[in-house]
CSV table of C-alpha atoms in Angstrom, one decimal:
chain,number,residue,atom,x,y,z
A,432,UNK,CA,-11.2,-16.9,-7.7
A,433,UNK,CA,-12.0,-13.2,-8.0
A,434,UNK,CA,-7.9,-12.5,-6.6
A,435,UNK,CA,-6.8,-14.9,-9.1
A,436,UNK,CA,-8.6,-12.7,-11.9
A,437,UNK,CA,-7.5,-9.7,-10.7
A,438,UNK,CA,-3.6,-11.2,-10.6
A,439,UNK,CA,-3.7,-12.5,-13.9
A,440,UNK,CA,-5.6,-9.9,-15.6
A,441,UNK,CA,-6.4,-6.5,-13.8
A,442,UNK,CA,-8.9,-3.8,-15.5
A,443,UNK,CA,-7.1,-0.9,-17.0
A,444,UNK,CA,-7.0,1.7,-14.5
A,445,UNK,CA,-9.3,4.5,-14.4
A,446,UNK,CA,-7.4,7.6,-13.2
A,447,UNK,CA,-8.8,10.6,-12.0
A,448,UNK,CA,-7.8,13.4,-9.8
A,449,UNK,CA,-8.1,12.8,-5.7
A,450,UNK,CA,-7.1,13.7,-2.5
A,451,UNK,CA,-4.8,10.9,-1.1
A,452,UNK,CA,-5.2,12.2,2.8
A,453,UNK,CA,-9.3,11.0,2.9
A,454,UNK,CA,-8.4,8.1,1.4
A,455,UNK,CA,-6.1,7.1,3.6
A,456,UNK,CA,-7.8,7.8,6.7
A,457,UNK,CA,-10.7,5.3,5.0
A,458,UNK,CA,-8.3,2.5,4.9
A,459,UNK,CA,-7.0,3.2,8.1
A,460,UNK,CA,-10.5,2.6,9.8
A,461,UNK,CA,-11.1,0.0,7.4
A,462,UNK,CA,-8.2,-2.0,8.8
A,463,UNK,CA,-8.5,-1.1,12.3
A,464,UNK,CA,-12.1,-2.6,11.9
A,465,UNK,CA,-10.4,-6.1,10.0
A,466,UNK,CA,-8.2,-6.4,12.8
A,467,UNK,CA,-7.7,-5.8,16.1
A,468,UNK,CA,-4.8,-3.6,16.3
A,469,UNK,CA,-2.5,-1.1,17.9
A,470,UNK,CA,-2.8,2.4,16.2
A,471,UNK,CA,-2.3,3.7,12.9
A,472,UNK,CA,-1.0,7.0,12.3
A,473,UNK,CA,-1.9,8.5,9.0
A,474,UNK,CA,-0.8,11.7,8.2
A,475,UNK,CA,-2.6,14.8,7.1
A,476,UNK,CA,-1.2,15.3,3.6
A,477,UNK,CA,-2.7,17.9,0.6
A,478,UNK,CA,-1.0,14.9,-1.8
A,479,UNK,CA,-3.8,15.1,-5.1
A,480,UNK,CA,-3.3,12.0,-7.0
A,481,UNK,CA,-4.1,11.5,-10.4
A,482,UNK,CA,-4.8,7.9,-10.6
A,483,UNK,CA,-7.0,4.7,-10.4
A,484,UNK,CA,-8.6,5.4,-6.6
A,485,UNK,CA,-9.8,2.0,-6.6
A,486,UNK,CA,-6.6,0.3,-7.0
A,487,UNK,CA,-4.8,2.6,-5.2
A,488,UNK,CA,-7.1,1.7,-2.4
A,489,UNK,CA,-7.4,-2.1,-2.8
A,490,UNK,CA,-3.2,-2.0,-2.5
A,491,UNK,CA,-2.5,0.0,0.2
A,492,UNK,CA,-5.3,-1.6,1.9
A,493,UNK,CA,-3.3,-4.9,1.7
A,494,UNK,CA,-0.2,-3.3,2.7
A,495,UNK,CA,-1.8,-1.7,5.8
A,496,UNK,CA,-3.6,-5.1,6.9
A,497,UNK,CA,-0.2,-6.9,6.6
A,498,UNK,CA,1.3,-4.6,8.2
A,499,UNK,CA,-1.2,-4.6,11.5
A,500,UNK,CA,-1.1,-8.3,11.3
A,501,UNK,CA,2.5,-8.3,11.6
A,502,UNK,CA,2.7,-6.3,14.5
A,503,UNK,CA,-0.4,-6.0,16.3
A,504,UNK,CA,1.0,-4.5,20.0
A,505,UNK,CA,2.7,-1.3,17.9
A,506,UNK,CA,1.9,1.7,16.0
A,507,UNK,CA,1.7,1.1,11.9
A,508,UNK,CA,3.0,4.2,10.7
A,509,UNK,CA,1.7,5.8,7.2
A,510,UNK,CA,4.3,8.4,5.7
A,511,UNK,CA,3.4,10.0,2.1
A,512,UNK,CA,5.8,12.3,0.5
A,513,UNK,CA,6.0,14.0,-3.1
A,514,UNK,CA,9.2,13.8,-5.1
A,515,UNK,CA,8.8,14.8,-8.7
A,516,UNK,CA,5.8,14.1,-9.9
A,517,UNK,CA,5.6,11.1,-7.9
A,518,UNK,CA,3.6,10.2,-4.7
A,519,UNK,CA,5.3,8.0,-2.3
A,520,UNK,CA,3.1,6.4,0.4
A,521,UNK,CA,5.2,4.1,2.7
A,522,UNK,CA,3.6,1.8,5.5
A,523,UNK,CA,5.8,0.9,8.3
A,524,UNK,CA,5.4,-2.1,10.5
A,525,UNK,CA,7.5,-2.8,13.7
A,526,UNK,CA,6.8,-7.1,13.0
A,527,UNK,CA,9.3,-9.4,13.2
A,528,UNK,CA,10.1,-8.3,9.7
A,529,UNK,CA,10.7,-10.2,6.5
A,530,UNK,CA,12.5,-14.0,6.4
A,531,UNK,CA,15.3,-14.6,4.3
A,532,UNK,CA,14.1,-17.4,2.8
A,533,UNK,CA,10.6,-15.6,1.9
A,534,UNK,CA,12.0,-12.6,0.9
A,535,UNK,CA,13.0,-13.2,-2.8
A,536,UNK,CA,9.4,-14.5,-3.0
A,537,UNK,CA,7.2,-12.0,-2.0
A,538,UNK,CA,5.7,-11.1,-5.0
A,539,UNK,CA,4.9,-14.6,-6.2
A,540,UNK,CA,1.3,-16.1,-6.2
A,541,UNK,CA,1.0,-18.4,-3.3
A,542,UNK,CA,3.5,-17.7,-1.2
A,543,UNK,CA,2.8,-16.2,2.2
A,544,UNK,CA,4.0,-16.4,6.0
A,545,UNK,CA,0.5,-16.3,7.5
A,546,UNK,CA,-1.2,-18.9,8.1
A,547,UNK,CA,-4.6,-18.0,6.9
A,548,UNK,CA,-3.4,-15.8,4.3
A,549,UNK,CA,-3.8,-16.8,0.1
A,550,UNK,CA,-0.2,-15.6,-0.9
A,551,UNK,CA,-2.4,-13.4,-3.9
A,552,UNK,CA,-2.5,-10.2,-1.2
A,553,UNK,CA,1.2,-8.8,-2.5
A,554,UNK,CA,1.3,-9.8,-5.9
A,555,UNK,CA,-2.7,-7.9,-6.6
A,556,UNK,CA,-0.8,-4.8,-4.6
A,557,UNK,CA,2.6,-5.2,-7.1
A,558,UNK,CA,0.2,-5.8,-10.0
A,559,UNK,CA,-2.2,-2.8,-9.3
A,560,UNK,CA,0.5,-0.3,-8.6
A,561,UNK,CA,2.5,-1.5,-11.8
A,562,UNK,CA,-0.5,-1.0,-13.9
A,563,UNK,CA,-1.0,2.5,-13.2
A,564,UNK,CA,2.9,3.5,-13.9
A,565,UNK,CA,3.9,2.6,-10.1
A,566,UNK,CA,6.2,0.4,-8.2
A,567,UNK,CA,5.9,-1.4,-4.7
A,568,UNK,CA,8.8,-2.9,-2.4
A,569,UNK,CA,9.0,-4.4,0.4
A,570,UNK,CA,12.4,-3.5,2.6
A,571,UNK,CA,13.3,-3.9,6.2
A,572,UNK,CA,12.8,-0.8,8.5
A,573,UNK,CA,15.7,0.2,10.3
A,574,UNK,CA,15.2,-0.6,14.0
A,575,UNK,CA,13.1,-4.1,13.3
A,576,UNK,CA,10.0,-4.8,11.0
A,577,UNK,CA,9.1,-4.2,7.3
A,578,UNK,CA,8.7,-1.0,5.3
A,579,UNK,CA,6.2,-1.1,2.1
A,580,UNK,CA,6.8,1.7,-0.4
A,581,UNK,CA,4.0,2.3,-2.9
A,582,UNK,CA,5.3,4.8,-5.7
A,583,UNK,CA,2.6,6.7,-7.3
A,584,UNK,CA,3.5,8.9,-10.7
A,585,UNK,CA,1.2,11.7,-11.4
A,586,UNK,CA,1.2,13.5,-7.5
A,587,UNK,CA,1.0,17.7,-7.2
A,588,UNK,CA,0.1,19.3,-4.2
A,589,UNK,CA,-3.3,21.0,-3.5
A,590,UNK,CA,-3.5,24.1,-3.4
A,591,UNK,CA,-3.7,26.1,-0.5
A,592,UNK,CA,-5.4,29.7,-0.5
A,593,UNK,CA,-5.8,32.7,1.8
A,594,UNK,CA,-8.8,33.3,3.2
């Protein structure tokens, strides 16, 4: 009930300055804890976001989970980049990647190709990011498997000084 509410009506987002490398070591252990999986490798990043931390972290939380569901014997990779004033966090999967006739569908309520999952996991990660100024895709990864792209506006870089 409580994805349904957050679907159909999130809370405005809250943002406030944060690093994005702490929080994304937090999801990784939170999702190697969820499921038993290969490694993830999250990179060390001086990314500062300026943005809702809670639902930047309840999305890329989804997007990591599916992503170590989908291929459980391989490495989920996290990549983050900055590119004008925007943060771009990309998970990739090496899964057996995305079926055709899913594909269009993603992002719809309901539809999923687990079979325990609600279908409400992508469409709260879409909803989330879109709230806060953001976009999320889905596209396949070169090679085989999936690669989700979570675009972030408000990004700088943290400053660095001499000691």
């Amino acid at each position: 009930v409580q994805d349904i509410l957050t679907y159909s009506k999130p809370s405005p987002p809250k943002p406030q300055r944060f690093q994005l490398g702490p929080l994304l070591a937090e999801i990784a252990a939170t999702a190697r804890a969820d499921v038993k999986c290969a490694p993830i490798a999250v990179p060390a990043t001086s990314i500062v976001l300026h943005a809702d931390p809670e639902m930047t972290r309840a999305a890329l939380l989804n997007l990591l989970l599916n992503a170590s569901h989908a291929s459980p014997d391989k490495t989920v990779e996290v990549e983050a980049v900055m590119h004008d004033g925007f943060c771009e966090v990309s998970i990739l999967d090496r899964g057996p990647g995305i079926p055709l006739e899913v594909r269009e569908h993603l992002f719809e309520p309901f539809v999923t190709t687990r079979s325990a999952g609600t279908g409400l996991g992508l469409p709260i990660a879409r909803r989330l990011t879109q709230v806060q100024g953001g976009t999320l895709t889905l596209d396949d990864r070169p090679g085989g498997g999936t690669v989700a792209r979570m675009r972030l506006p408000g990004a700088t870089m943290q400053a660095r000084h001499a000691e």
